[in-house]
mmCIF file of C-alpha atoms and ligand atoms in Angstrom:
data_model
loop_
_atom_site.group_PDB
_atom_site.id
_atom_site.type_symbol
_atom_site.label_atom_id
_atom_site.label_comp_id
_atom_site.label_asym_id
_atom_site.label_seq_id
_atom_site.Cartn_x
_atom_site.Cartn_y
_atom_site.Cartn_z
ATOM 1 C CA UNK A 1 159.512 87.907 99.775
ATOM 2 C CA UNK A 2 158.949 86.653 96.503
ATOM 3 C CA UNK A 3 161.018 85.808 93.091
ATOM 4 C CA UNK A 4 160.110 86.838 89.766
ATOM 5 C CA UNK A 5 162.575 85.395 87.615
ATOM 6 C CA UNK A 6 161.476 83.070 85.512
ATOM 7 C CA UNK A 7 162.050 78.736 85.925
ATOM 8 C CA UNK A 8 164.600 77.458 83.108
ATOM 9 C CA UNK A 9 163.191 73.755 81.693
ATOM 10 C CA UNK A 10 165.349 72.504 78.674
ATOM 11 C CA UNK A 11 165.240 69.831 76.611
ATOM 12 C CA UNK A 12 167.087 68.499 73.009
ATOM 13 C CA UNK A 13 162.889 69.303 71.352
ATOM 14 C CA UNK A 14 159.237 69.336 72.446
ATOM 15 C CA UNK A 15 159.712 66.345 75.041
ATOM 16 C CA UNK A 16 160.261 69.025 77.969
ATOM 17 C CA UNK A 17 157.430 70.504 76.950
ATOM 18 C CA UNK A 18 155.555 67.384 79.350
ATOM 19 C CA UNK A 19 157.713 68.492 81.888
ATOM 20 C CA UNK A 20 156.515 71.909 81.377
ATOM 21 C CA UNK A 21 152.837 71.456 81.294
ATOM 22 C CA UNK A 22 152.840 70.060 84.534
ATOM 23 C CA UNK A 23 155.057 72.810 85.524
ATOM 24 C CA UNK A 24 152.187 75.375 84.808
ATOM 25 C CA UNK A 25 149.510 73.140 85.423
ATOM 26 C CA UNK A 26 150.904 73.213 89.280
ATOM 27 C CA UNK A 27 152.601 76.674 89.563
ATOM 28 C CA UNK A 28 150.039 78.590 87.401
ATOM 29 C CA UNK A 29 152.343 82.228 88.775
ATOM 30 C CA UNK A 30 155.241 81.121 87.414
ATOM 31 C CA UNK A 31 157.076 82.252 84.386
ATOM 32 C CA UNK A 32 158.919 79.901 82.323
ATOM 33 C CA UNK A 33 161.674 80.155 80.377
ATOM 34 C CA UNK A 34 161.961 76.903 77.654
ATOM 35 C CA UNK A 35 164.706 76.259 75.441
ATOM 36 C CA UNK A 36 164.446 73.087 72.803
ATOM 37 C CA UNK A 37 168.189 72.341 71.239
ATOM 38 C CA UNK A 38 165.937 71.048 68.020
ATOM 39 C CA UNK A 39 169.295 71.947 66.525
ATOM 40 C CA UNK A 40 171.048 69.413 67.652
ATOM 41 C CA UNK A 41 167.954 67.019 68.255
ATOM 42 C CA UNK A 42 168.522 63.985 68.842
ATOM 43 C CA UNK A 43 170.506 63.907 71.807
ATOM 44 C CA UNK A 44 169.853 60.022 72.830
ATOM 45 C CA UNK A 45 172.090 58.234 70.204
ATOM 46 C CA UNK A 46 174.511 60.728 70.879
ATOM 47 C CA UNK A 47 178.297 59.945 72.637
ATOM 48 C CA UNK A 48 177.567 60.770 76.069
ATOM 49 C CA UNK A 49 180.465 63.460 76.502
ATOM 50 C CA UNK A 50 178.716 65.465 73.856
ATOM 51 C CA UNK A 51 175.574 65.484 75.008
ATOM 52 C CA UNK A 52 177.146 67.153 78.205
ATOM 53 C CA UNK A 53 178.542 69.643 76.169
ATOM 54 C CA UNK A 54 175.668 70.514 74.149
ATOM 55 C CA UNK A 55 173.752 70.410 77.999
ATOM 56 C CA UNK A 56 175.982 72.569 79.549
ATOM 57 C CA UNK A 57 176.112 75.077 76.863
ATOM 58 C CA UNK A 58 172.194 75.397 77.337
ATOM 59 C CA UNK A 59 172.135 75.492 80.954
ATOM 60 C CA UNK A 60 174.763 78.463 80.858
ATOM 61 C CA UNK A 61 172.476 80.107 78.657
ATOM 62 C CA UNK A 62 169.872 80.051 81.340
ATOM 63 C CA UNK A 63 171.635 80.949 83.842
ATOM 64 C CA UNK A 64 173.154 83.970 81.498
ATOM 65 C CA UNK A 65 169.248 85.089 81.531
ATOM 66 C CA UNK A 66 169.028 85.054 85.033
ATOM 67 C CA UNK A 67 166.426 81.713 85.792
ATOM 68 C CA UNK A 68 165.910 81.066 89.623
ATOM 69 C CA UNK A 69 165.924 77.434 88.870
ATOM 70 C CA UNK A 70 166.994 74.857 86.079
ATOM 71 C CA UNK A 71 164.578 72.099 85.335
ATOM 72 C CA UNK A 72 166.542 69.265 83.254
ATOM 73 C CA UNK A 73 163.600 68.403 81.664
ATOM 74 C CA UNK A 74 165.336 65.367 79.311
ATOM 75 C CA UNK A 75 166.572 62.433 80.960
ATOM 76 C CA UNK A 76 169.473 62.061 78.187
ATOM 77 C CA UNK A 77 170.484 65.747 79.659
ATOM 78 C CA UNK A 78 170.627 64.712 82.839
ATOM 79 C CA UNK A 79 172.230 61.142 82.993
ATOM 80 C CA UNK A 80 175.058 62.925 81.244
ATOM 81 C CA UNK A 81 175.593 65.890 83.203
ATOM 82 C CA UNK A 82 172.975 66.778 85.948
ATOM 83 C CA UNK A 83 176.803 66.537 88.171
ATOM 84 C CA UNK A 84 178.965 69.328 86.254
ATOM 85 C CA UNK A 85 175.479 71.116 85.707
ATOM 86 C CA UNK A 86 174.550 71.297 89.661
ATOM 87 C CA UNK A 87 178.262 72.501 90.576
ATOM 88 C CA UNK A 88 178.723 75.242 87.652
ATOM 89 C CA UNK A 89 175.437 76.695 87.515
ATOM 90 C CA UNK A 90 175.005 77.678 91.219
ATOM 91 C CA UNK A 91 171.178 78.219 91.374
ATOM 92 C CA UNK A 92 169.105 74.828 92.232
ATOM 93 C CA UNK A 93 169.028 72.014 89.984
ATOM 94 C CA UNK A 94 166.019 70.041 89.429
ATOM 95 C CA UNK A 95 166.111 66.342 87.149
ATOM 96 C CA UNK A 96 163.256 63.967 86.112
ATOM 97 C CA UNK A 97 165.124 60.524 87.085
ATOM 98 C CA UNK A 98 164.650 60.226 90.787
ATOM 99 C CA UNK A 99 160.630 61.892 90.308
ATOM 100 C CA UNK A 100 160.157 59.094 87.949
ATOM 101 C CA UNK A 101 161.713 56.473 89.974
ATOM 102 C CA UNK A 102 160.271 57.533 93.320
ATOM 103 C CA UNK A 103 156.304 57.285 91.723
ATOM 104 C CA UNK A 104 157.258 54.057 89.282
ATOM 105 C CA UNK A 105 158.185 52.313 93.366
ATOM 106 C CA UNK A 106 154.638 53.409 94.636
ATOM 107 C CA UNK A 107 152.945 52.555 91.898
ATOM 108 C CA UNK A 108 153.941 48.956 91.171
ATOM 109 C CA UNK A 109 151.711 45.501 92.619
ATOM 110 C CA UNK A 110 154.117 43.049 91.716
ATOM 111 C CA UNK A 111 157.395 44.877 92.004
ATOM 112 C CA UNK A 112 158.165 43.955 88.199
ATOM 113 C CA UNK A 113 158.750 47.409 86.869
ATOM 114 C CA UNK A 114 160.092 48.284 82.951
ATOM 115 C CA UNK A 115 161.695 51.602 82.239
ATOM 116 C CA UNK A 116 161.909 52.744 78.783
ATOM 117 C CA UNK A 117 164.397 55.626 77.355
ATOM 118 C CA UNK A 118 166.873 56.600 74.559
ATOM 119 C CA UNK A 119 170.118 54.762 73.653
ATOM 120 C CA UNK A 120 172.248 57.114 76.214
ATOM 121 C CA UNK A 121 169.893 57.316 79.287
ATOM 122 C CA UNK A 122 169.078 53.089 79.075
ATOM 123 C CA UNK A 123 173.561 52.602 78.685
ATOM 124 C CA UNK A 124 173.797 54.453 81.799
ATOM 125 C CA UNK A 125 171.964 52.249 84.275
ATOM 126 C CA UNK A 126 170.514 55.523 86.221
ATOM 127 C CA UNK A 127 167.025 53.969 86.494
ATOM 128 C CA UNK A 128 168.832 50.846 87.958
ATOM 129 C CA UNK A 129 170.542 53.253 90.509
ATOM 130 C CA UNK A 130 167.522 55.371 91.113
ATOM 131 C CA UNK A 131 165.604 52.450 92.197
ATOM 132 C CA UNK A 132 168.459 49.560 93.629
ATOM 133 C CA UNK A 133 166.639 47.049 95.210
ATOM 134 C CA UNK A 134 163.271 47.891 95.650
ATOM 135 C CA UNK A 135 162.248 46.455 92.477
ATOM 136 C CA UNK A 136 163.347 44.150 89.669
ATOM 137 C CA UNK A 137 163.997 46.566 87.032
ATOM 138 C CA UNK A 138 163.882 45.835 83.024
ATOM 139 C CA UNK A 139 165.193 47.749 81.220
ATOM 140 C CA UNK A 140 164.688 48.693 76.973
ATOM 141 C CA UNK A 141 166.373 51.126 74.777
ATOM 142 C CA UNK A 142 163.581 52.808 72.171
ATOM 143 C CA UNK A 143 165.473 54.946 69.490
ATOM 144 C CA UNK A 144 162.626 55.505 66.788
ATOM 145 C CA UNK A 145 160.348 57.340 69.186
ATOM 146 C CA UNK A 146 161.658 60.270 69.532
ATOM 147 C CA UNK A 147 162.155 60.917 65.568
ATOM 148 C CA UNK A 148 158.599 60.238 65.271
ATOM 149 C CA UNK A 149 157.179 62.701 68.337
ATOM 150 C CA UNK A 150 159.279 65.325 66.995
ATOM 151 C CA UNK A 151 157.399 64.873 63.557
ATOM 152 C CA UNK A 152 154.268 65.057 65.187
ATOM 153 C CA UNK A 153 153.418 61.330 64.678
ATOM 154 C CA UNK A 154 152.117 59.698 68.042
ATOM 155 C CA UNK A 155 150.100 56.519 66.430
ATOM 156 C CA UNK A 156 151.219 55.550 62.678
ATOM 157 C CA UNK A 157 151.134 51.875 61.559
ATOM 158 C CA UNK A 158 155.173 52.183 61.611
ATOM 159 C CA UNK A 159 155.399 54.072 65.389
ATOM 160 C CA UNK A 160 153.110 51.060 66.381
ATOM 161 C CA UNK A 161 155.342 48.454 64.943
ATOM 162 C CA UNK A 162 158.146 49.523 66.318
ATOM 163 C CA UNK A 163 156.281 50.051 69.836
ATOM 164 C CA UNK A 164 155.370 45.887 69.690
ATOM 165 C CA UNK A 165 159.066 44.705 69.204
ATOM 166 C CA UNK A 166 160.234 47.384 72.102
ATOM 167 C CA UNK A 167 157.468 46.479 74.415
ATOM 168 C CA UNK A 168 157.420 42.725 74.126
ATOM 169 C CA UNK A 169 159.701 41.641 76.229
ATOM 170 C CA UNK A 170 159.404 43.678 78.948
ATOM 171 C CA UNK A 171 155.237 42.522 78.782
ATOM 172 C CA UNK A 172 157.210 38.809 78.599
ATOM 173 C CA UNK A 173 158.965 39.646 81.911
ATOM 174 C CA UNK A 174 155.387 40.200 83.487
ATOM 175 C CA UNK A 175 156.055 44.144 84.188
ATOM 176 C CA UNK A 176 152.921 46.133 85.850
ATOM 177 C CA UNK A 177 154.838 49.489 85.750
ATOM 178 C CA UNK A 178 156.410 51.089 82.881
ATOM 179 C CA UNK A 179 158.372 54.026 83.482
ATOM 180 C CA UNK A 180 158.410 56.482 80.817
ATOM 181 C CA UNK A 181 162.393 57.138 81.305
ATOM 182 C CA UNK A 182 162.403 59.633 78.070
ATOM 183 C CA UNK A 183 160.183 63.188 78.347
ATOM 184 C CA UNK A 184 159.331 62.890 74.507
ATOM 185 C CA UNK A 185 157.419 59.661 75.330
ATOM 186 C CA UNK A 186 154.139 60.917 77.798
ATOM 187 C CA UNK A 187 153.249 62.118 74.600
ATOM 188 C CA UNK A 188 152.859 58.441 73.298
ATOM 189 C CA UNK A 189 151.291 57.567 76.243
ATOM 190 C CA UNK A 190 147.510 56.432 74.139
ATOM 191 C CA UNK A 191 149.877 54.401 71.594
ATOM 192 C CA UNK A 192 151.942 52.567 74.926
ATOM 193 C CA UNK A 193 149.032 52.073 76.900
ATOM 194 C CA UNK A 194 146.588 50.313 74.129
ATOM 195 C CA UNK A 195 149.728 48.146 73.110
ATOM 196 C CA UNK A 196 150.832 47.588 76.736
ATOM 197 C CA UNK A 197 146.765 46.994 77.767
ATOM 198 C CA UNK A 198 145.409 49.028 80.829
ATOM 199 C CA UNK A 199 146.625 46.890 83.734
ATOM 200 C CA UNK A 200 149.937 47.902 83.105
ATOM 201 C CA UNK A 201 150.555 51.766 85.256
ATOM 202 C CA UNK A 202 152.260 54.331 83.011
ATOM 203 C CA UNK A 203 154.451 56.384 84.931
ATOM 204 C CA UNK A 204 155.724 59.762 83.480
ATOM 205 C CA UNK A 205 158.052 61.790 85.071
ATOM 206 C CA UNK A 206 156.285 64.995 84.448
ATOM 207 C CA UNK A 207 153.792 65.615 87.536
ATOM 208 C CA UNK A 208 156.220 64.231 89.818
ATOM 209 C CA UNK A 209 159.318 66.742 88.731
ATOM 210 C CA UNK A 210 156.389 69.469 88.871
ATOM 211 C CA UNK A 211 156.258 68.734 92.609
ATOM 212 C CA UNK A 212 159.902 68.890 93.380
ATOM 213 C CA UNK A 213 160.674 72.090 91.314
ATOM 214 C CA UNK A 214 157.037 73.301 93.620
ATOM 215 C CA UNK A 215 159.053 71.927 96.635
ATOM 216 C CA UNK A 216 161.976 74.097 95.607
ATOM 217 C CA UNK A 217 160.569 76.976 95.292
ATOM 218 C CA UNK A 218 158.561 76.683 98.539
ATOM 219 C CA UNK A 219 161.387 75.365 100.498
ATOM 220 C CA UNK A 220 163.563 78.290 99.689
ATOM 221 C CA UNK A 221 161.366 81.366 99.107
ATOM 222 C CA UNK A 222 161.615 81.582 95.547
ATOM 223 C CA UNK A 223 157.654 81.243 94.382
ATOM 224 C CA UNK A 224 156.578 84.062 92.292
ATOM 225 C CA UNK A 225 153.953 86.944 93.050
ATOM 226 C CA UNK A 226 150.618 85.662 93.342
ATOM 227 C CA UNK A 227 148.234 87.151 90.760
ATOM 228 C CA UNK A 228 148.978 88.461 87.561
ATOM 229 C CA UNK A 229 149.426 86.298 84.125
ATOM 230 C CA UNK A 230 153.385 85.135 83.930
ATOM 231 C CA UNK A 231 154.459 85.818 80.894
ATOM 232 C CA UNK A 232 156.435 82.597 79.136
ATOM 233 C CA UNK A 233 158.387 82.423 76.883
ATOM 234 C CA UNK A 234 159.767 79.423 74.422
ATOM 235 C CA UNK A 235 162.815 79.011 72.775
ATOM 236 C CA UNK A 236 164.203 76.844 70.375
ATOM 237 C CA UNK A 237 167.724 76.844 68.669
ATOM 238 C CA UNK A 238 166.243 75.234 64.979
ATOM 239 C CA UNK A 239 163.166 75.921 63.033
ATOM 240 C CA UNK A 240 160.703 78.402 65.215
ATOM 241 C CA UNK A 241 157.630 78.073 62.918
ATOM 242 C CA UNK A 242 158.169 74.460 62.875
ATOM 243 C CA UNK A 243 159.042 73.984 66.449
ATOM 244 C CA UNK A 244 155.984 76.715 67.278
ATOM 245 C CA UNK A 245 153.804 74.024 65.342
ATOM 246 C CA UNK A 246 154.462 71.011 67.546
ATOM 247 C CA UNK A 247 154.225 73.167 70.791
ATOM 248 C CA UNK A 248 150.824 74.542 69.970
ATOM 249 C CA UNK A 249 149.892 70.384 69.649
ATOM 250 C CA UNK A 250 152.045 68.980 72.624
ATOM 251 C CA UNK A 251 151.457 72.023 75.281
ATOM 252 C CA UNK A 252 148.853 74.253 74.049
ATOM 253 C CA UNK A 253 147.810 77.459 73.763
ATOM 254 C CA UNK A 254 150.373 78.960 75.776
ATOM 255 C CA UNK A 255 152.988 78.632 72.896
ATOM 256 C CA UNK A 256 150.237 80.082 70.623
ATOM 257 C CA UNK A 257 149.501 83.242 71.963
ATOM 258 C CA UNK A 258 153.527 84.005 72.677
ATOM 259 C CA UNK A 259 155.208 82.401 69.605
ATOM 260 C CA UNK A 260 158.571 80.969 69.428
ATOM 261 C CA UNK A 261 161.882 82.748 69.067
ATOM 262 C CA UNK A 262 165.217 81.169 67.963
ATOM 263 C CA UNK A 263 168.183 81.559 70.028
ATOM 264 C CA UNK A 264 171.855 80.406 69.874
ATOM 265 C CA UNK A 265 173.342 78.782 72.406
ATOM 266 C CA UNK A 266 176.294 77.482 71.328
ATOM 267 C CA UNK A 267 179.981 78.197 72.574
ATOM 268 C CA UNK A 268 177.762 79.742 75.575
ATOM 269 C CA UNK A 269 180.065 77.917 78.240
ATOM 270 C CA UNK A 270 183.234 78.803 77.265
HETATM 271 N N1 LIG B 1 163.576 64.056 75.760
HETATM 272 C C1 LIG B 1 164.865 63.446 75.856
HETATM 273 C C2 LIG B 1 164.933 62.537 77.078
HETATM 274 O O1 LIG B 1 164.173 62.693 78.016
HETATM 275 C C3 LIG B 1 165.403 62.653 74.680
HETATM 276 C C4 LIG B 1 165.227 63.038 73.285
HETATM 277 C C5 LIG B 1 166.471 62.904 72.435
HETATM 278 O O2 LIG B 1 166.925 61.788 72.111
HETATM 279 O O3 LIG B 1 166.988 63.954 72.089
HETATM 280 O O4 LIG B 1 165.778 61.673 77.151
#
């Protein structure tokens, strides 16, 4: 038996887009269906209840067009709502928190791990959950990065500022580990590692979430045909030209060859 339908991985912009490169990178068969709410973008400073709305409203969307699985590929997403999403939406759910969590453990020397996100995911104390006792956890908030990966700006003199007076105190609690608790950041990953130095371990969520969503799909017969090109497609609910731009830079040539189509998700849920 096998499942065409395509795998649904959403995010508030381009920061799922990680998620999604590793998604094709390990499941080359499989089509993907992305949807970007750069409509509403940012999601991380927003109340949580609304976030859950606007989450909700996507992931009914996706499920309206008939994905096998939901990928929750934002963090902010699913702090806020990966519970009401995984009851209404009947099809498996599949987050970035516990992937991210589970590889930050292995990785770390000294059991001193840092976990950086937006405003929302950091309030929540998920990471803390995700990981209890099995390291000592610290813990930063990072609100300008995400304005400046969604203007295509990984390293300006400002970005790198603002990266210094995030970063220094977790590098003052003598953390070997930083987990990349925000899918926007991987893409920052040069700036963080030359300001963090290279004995501290990155860890993004991406590959790891690629293996559970592979585990899914294995684990309950939904993989694809085998041969064949899958056929993609990307959605976004602002700007397609502009949101086509940053996708051709983030993921590649995937988004060039299919383009970008703007969709409206809104009200979707009711
Ligand atoms: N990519 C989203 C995350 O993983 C956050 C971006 C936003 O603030 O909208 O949390």
């Amino acid at each position: 038996m096998s499942d065409p339908r395509p795998i649904g991985v959403f995010d508030s912009g381009v920061g799922g887009l990680t998620v999604a490169r590793a998604i094709i990178d390990l499941l080359p068969h499989e089509p993907l269906l992305y949807v970007g709410d750069s409509a509403r973008f940012p999601y991380g400073s927003q109340p949580v209840e609304r976030i859950r709305t606007y989450a909700l409203e996507i992931a009914e969307y996706l499920v309206r067009r008939e994905v096998k699985v939901l990928v929750i590929a934002c963090n902010s997403i699913e702090v806020s709502a990966i519970g009401d999403i995984a009851v209404t939406a009947d099809i498996p759910v599949v987050g970035v928190v516990n992937p991210g969590s589970r590889a930050a453990i292995r990785a770390t020397r000294n059991g001193i791990v840092g976990v950086i996100g937006t405003e929302a995911t950091i309030a929540t104390g998920a990471y803390q959950r995700a990981m209890g006792s099995a390291v000592t956890l610290h813990a930063a908030a990072c609100p300008a990065f995400v304005d400046h990966v969604e203007r295509g700006d990984t390293s300006s003199p400002a970005l790198r500022e603002a990266a210094r007076g995030y970063l220094e105190p977790l590098m003052d609690a003598g953390i070997d580990t930083l987990v990349l608790g925000c899918t926007h950041y991987p893409l920052l990953s040069g700036l963080l590692q030359f300001e963090l130095g290279p004995d501290v371990v990155l860890v993004s969520s991406a590959e790891e979430t690629a293996k559970d969503v592979y585990g899914e799909l294995v684990s309950r017969d939904l993989l694809a045909p085998e041969g064949g090109r899958p056929v993609h497609e990307f959605a976004t609910t602002g700007d397609p030209a502009r949101f086509q731009d940053l996708a051709e830079l983030f993921l590649g040539p995937e988004v060039r060859n299919l383009g970008v189509r703007q969709v409206t998700v809104e009200g979707a849920w009711s």
